[in-house]
């Protein structure tokens, strides 16, 4: 019924709808759902729907202060959802949202591996530790490469993205980032390089160089060299 809260599935407490999907994968055996109104026992056939609709997941939020954060560049008077800095591995798995892995704790990393939440979409930006700290606005290095390597070793497919900021993570720094990601192929299935987006609502934010036609041409030439080499390999 509308408003029911599922407390347990087959005696196991649930974290969220993703957890429900994982715990409910078995078919043909008797299962039980416990709600605040009591327990329901049933046998589900293969492909048979539970007939349940869950409320939207309340997103986990980001504690980074990225120099290019699009949320910080929004006008004040917009719908509240545009001010949410989401950093949620569940939304990455379900909808392709990007996350930096900075805010993912050990228990969450292990859950990703145990429940095989794959693929995930990762905001890479930079792999050099000091540069990554500066770009993400963190107090210290977040162990990014170690987390990526652990997920890849566990069979999780990752798709990366670099928001390119001229003078920050381009040139040699971009080469290092691409090289580090290539080493983890095929676990890292792709890496997108996209230009930083800047708005007029950047008061009290770090100064960033906008993309020009020439910078775009130079970037395409630079990345194109990598593309031609990697296609051959």
Tab-separated table of C-alpha atoms in Angstrom:
chain	number	residue	atom	x	y	z
A	1	UNK	CA	0.000	0.000	0.000
A	2	UNK	CA	1.013	3.635	-0.442
A	3	UNK	CA	3.207	4.658	2.473
A	4	UNK	CA	4.397	1.172	3.372
A	5	UNK	CA	7.998	0.925	4.565
A	6	UNK	CA	9.907	-2.260	3.756
A	7	UNK	CA	12.015	-3.087	6.790
A	8	UNK	CA	13.344	-6.508	5.799
A	9	UNK	CA	13.495	-8.880	2.844
A	10	UNK	CA	14.028	-12.538	3.735
A	11	UNK	CA	15.155	-11.461	7.185
A	12	UNK	CA	17.768	-8.998	5.847
A	13	UNK	CA	17.523	-5.268	6.587
A	14	UNK	CA	17.533	-3.054	3.492
A	15	UNK	CA	19.460	0.122	2.764
A	16	UNK	CA	17.608	1.374	-0.316
A	17	UNK	CA	15.840	0.218	-3.532
A	18	UNK	CA	19.137	-0.959	-5.027
A	19	UNK	CA	19.639	-3.203	-2.020
A	20	UNK	CA	16.096	-4.521	-2.495
A	21	UNK	CA	16.830	-5.435	-6.117
A	22	UNK	CA	20.009	-7.250	-5.124
A	23	UNK	CA	18.437	-9.156	-2.235
A	24	UNK	CA	15.351	-10.082	-4.295
A	25	UNK	CA	17.235	-11.644	-7.221
A	26	UNK	CA	16.323	-15.228	-6.332
A	27	UNK	CA	13.184	-16.693	-7.929
A	28	UNK	CA	11.187	-19.885	-7.433
A	29	UNK	CA	11.760	-19.965	-3.667
A	30	UNK	CA	9.591	-18.650	-0.885
A	31	UNK	CA	10.381	-15.092	0.116
A	32	UNK	CA	9.068	-12.750	2.769
A	33	UNK	CA	8.773	-8.988	3.023
A	34	UNK	CA	8.408	-7.331	6.409
A	35	UNK	CA	6.733	-3.937	6.594
A	36	UNK	CA	5.473	-1.858	9.498
A	37	UNK	CA	2.125	-3.658	9.073
A	38	UNK	CA	3.537	-7.182	9.271
A	39	UNK	CA	5.078	-9.872	7.048
A	40	UNK	CA	4.049	-11.047	3.574
A	41	UNK	CA	5.186	-14.449	2.278
A	42	UNK	CA	5.149	-15.390	-1.419
A	43	UNK	CA	6.858	-17.273	-4.257
A	44	UNK	CA	7.912	-15.193	-7.278
A	45	UNK	CA	8.238	-16.697	-10.730
A	46	UNK	CA	11.010	-15.681	-13.109
A	47	UNK	CA	10.371	-12.254	-14.734
A	48	UNK	CA	7.404	-11.685	-12.424
A	49	UNK	CA	7.277	-8.130	-11.093
A	50	UNK	CA	6.961	-7.298	-7.407
A	51	UNK	CA	4.462	-4.603	-8.311
A	52	UNK	CA	6.294	-2.088	-6.136
A	53	UNK	CA	7.167	1.552	-6.742
A	54	UNK	CA	9.782	3.174	-4.527
A	55	UNK	CA	10.173	6.812	-3.652
A	56	UNK	CA	13.155	8.473	-5.401
A	57	UNK	CA	16.539	7.895	-3.779
A	58	UNK	CA	17.642	10.862	-1.684
A	59	UNK	CA	21.095	11.493	-3.160
A	60	UNK	CA	24.310	11.337	-1.197
A	61	UNK	CA	26.002	14.711	-1.475
A	62	UNK	CA	29.466	15.888	-2.467
A	63	UNK	CA	31.911	17.509	-0.041
A	64	UNK	CA	34.364	18.570	-2.759
A	65	UNK	CA	34.836	22.191	-3.782
A	66	UNK	CA	35.859	21.705	-7.401
A	67	UNK	CA	37.180	24.860	-9.048
A	68	UNK	CA	34.791	24.302	-11.986
A	69	UNK	CA	31.719	23.044	-10.084
A	70	UNK	CA	28.616	23.765	-12.183
A	71	UNK	CA	26.396	23.890	-9.084
A	72	UNK	CA	28.391	26.832	-7.731
A	73	UNK	CA	27.808	28.629	-11.042
A	74	UNK	CA	24.016	28.471	-10.986
A	75	UNK	CA	21.887	31.541	-10.359
A	76	UNK	CA	20.476	31.852	-6.839
A	77	UNK	CA	16.849	31.648	-7.907
A	78	UNK	CA	16.519	28.271	-9.577
A	79	UNK	CA	14.666	25.133	-8.578
A	80	UNK	CA	16.222	23.589	-5.436
A	81	UNK	CA	17.404	20.432	-7.219
A	82	UNK	CA	19.917	22.524	-9.206
A	83	UNK	CA	21.699	23.367	-5.949
A	84	UNK	CA	22.228	19.714	-4.969
A	85	UNK	CA	25.805	18.513	-5.352
A	86	UNK	CA	25.174	14.795	-5.764
A	87	UNK	CA	28.002	12.294	-5.291
A	88	UNK	CA	26.148	8.990	-5.276
A	89	UNK	CA	27.473	5.666	-6.566
A	90	UNK	CA	23.893	4.330	-6.687
A	91	UNK	CA	22.799	7.091	-9.065
A	92	UNK	CA	25.916	6.465	-11.116
A	93	UNK	CA	24.938	2.803	-11.484
A	94	UNK	CA	21.237	3.500	-12.115
A	95	UNK	CA	21.355	6.652	-14.253
A	96	UNK	CA	24.953	7.325	-15.322
A	97	UNK	CA	25.611	10.207	-12.919
A	98	UNK	CA	29.299	10.989	-12.448
A	99	UNK	CA	31.076	10.735	-9.099
A	100	UNK	CA	34.642	11.487	-8.033
A	101	UNK	CA	34.987	8.547	-5.566
A	102	UNK	CA	36.364	11.078	-3.045
A	103	UNK	CA	33.315	10.750	-0.809
A	104	UNK	CA	32.902	6.971	-1.169
A	105	UNK	CA	33.735	5.241	2.102
A	106	UNK	CA	35.182	1.749	2.610
A	107	UNK	CA	31.806	0.134	3.314
A	108	UNK	CA	30.400	1.650	0.123
A	109	UNK	CA	33.359	0.487	-1.969
A	110	UNK	CA	32.853	-3.015	-0.642
A	111	UNK	CA	29.135	-2.838	-1.404
A	112	UNK	CA	29.864	-1.827	-5.011
A	113	UNK	CA	32.080	-4.897	-5.334
A	114	UNK	CA	29.770	-7.307	-3.506
A	115	UNK	CA	26.670	-6.266	-5.440
A	116	UNK	CA	28.568	-5.766	-8.712
A	117	UNK	CA	27.219	-2.259	-9.320
A	118	UNK	CA	28.709	-1.986	-12.786
A	119	UNK	CA	29.287	0.088	-14.821
A	120	UNK	CA	30.021	3.269	-12.881
A	121	UNK	CA	30.795	6.727	-14.287
A	122	UNK	CA	33.782	8.459	-12.737
A	123	UNK	CA	34.840	12.116	-12.663
A	124	UNK	CA	38.590	11.723	-13.135
A	125	UNK	CA	39.759	15.272	-13.984
A	126	UNK	CA	43.361	14.615	-12.893
A	127	UNK	CA	45.355	11.716	-11.477
A	128	UNK	CA	48.443	13.602	-10.247
A	129	UNK	CA	47.749	13.759	-6.481
A	130	UNK	CA	48.638	17.397	-5.791
A	131	UNK	CA	46.785	18.658	-8.856
A	132	UNK	CA	43.758	16.558	-7.979
A	133	UNK	CA	43.723	18.053	-4.478
A	134	UNK	CA	43.820	21.582	-5.921
A	135	UNK	CA	41.135	20.960	-8.531
A	136	UNK	CA	38.735	19.207	-6.158
A	137	UNK	CA	39.368	21.620	-3.296
A	138	UNK	CA	40.194	18.919	-0.755
A	139	UNK	CA	42.470	18.963	2.277
A	140	UNK	CA	44.446	15.940	1.068
A	141	UNK	CA	44.719	13.239	-1.584
A	142	UNK	CA	41.699	10.956	-1.726
A	143	UNK	CA	43.458	7.752	-2.826
A	144	UNK	CA	41.750	7.976	-6.203
A	145	UNK	CA	43.990	5.665	-8.234
A	146	UNK	CA	44.006	3.039	-5.508
A	147	UNK	CA	40.193	3.040	-5.445
A	148	UNK	CA	40.023	2.793	-9.232
A	149	UNK	CA	42.494	-0.106	-9.297
A	150	UNK	CA	40.558	-1.945	-6.598
A	151	UNK	CA	37.264	-1.628	-8.466
A	152	UNK	CA	38.804	-2.678	-11.773
A	153	UNK	CA	40.464	-5.701	-10.119
A	154	UNK	CA	37.026	-6.701	-8.795
A	155	UNK	CA	35.549	-6.664	-12.304
A	156	UNK	CA	33.720	-3.329	-12.108
A	157	UNK	CA	33.679	-1.464	-15.443
A	158	UNK	CA	34.411	2.267	-15.147
A	159	UNK	CA	33.819	5.071	-17.646
A	160	UNK	CA	35.781	8.244	-16.937
A	161	UNK	CA	35.434	11.928	-17.685
A	162	UNK	CA	37.890	14.812	-17.593
A	163	UNK	CA	36.531	18.349	-17.346
A	164	UNK	CA	39.392	20.149	-19.042
A	165	UNK	CA	40.396	23.510	-17.534
A	166	UNK	CA	43.038	25.352	-19.610
A	167	UNK	CA	46.183	25.945	-17.586
A	168	UNK	CA	45.169	23.392	-14.950
A	169	UNK	CA	44.801	19.801	-16.137
A	170	UNK	CA	45.705	20.083	-19.823
A	171	UNK	CA	49.042	19.468	-21.587
A	172	UNK	CA	51.380	17.140	-19.682
A	173	UNK	CA	48.860	16.729	-16.888
A	174	UNK	CA	46.266	15.479	-19.369
A	175	UNK	CA	48.839	13.078	-20.814
A	176	UNK	CA	49.473	11.649	-17.347
A	177	UNK	CA	45.754	11.270	-16.663
A	178	UNK	CA	45.097	9.484	-19.961
A	179	UNK	CA	48.135	7.256	-19.463
A	180	UNK	CA	47.007	6.250	-15.962
A	181	UNK	CA	43.544	5.372	-17.247
A	182	UNK	CA	44.894	3.423	-20.239
A	183	UNK	CA	46.873	1.210	-17.850
A	184	UNK	CA	43.557	0.029	-16.386
A	185	UNK	CA	41.914	-0.819	-19.712
A	186	UNK	CA	39.652	-2.733	-20.310
A	187	UNK	CA	38.414	-2.150	-16.760
A	188	UNK	CA	38.342	1.534	-17.651
A	189	UNK	CA	36.207	1.258	-20.763
A	190	UNK	CA	36.328	4.862	-21.951
A	191	UNK	CA	37.548	8.338	-21.072
A	192	UNK	CA	35.747	11.479	-22.253
A	193	UNK	CA	37.507	14.855	-22.360
A	194	UNK	CA	35.064	17.763	-22.218
A	195	UNK	CA	35.611	21.552	-22.071
A	196	UNK	CA	34.931	23.376	-18.834
A	197	UNK	CA	31.616	25.225	-18.827
A	198	UNK	CA	31.637	28.717	-17.333
A	199	UNK	CA	28.697	30.998	-16.552
A	200	UNK	CA	28.413	34.646	-15.554
A	201	UNK	CA	27.515	33.581	-12.005
A	202	UNK	CA	31.082	32.936	-10.803
A	203	UNK	CA	31.403	35.473	-8.001
A	204	UNK	CA	34.170	34.661	-5.485
A	205	UNK	CA	35.169	31.523	-7.423
A	206	UNK	CA	38.639	30.627	-8.804
A	207	UNK	CA	39.593	32.354	-12.030
A	208	UNK	CA	39.372	29.963	-14.979
A	209	UNK	CA	40.271	30.466	-18.624
A	210	UNK	CA	37.325	29.912	-20.966
A	211	UNK	CA	37.713	27.777	-24.069
A	212	UNK	CA	38.426	29.677	-27.274
A	213	UNK	CA	38.365	28.356	-30.836
A	214	UNK	CA	42.158	28.039	-30.762
A	215	UNK	CA	42.226	26.208	-27.422
A	216	UNK	CA	39.528	23.865	-28.746
A	217	UNK	CA	41.552	23.182	-31.919
A	218	UNK	CA	44.723	22.549	-29.912
A	219	UNK	CA	42.872	20.214	-27.548
A	220	UNK	CA	41.334	18.211	-30.395
A	221	UNK	CA	44.773	17.874	-31.982
A	222	UNK	CA	46.316	16.801	-28.675
A	223	UNK	CA	43.643	14.241	-27.824
A	224	UNK	CA	43.493	13.096	-31.448
A	225	UNK	CA	47.067	11.884	-31.210
A	226	UNK	CA	46.126	9.677	-28.273
A	227	UNK	CA	43.032	8.399	-30.088
A	228	UNK	CA	44.960	7.348	-33.191
A	229	UNK	CA	47.602	5.565	-31.132
A	230	UNK	CA	45.145	3.776	-28.875
A	231	UNK	CA	42.957	2.623	-31.762
A	232	UNK	CA	45.997	0.894	-33.241
A	233	UNK	CA	46.820	-0.714	-29.899
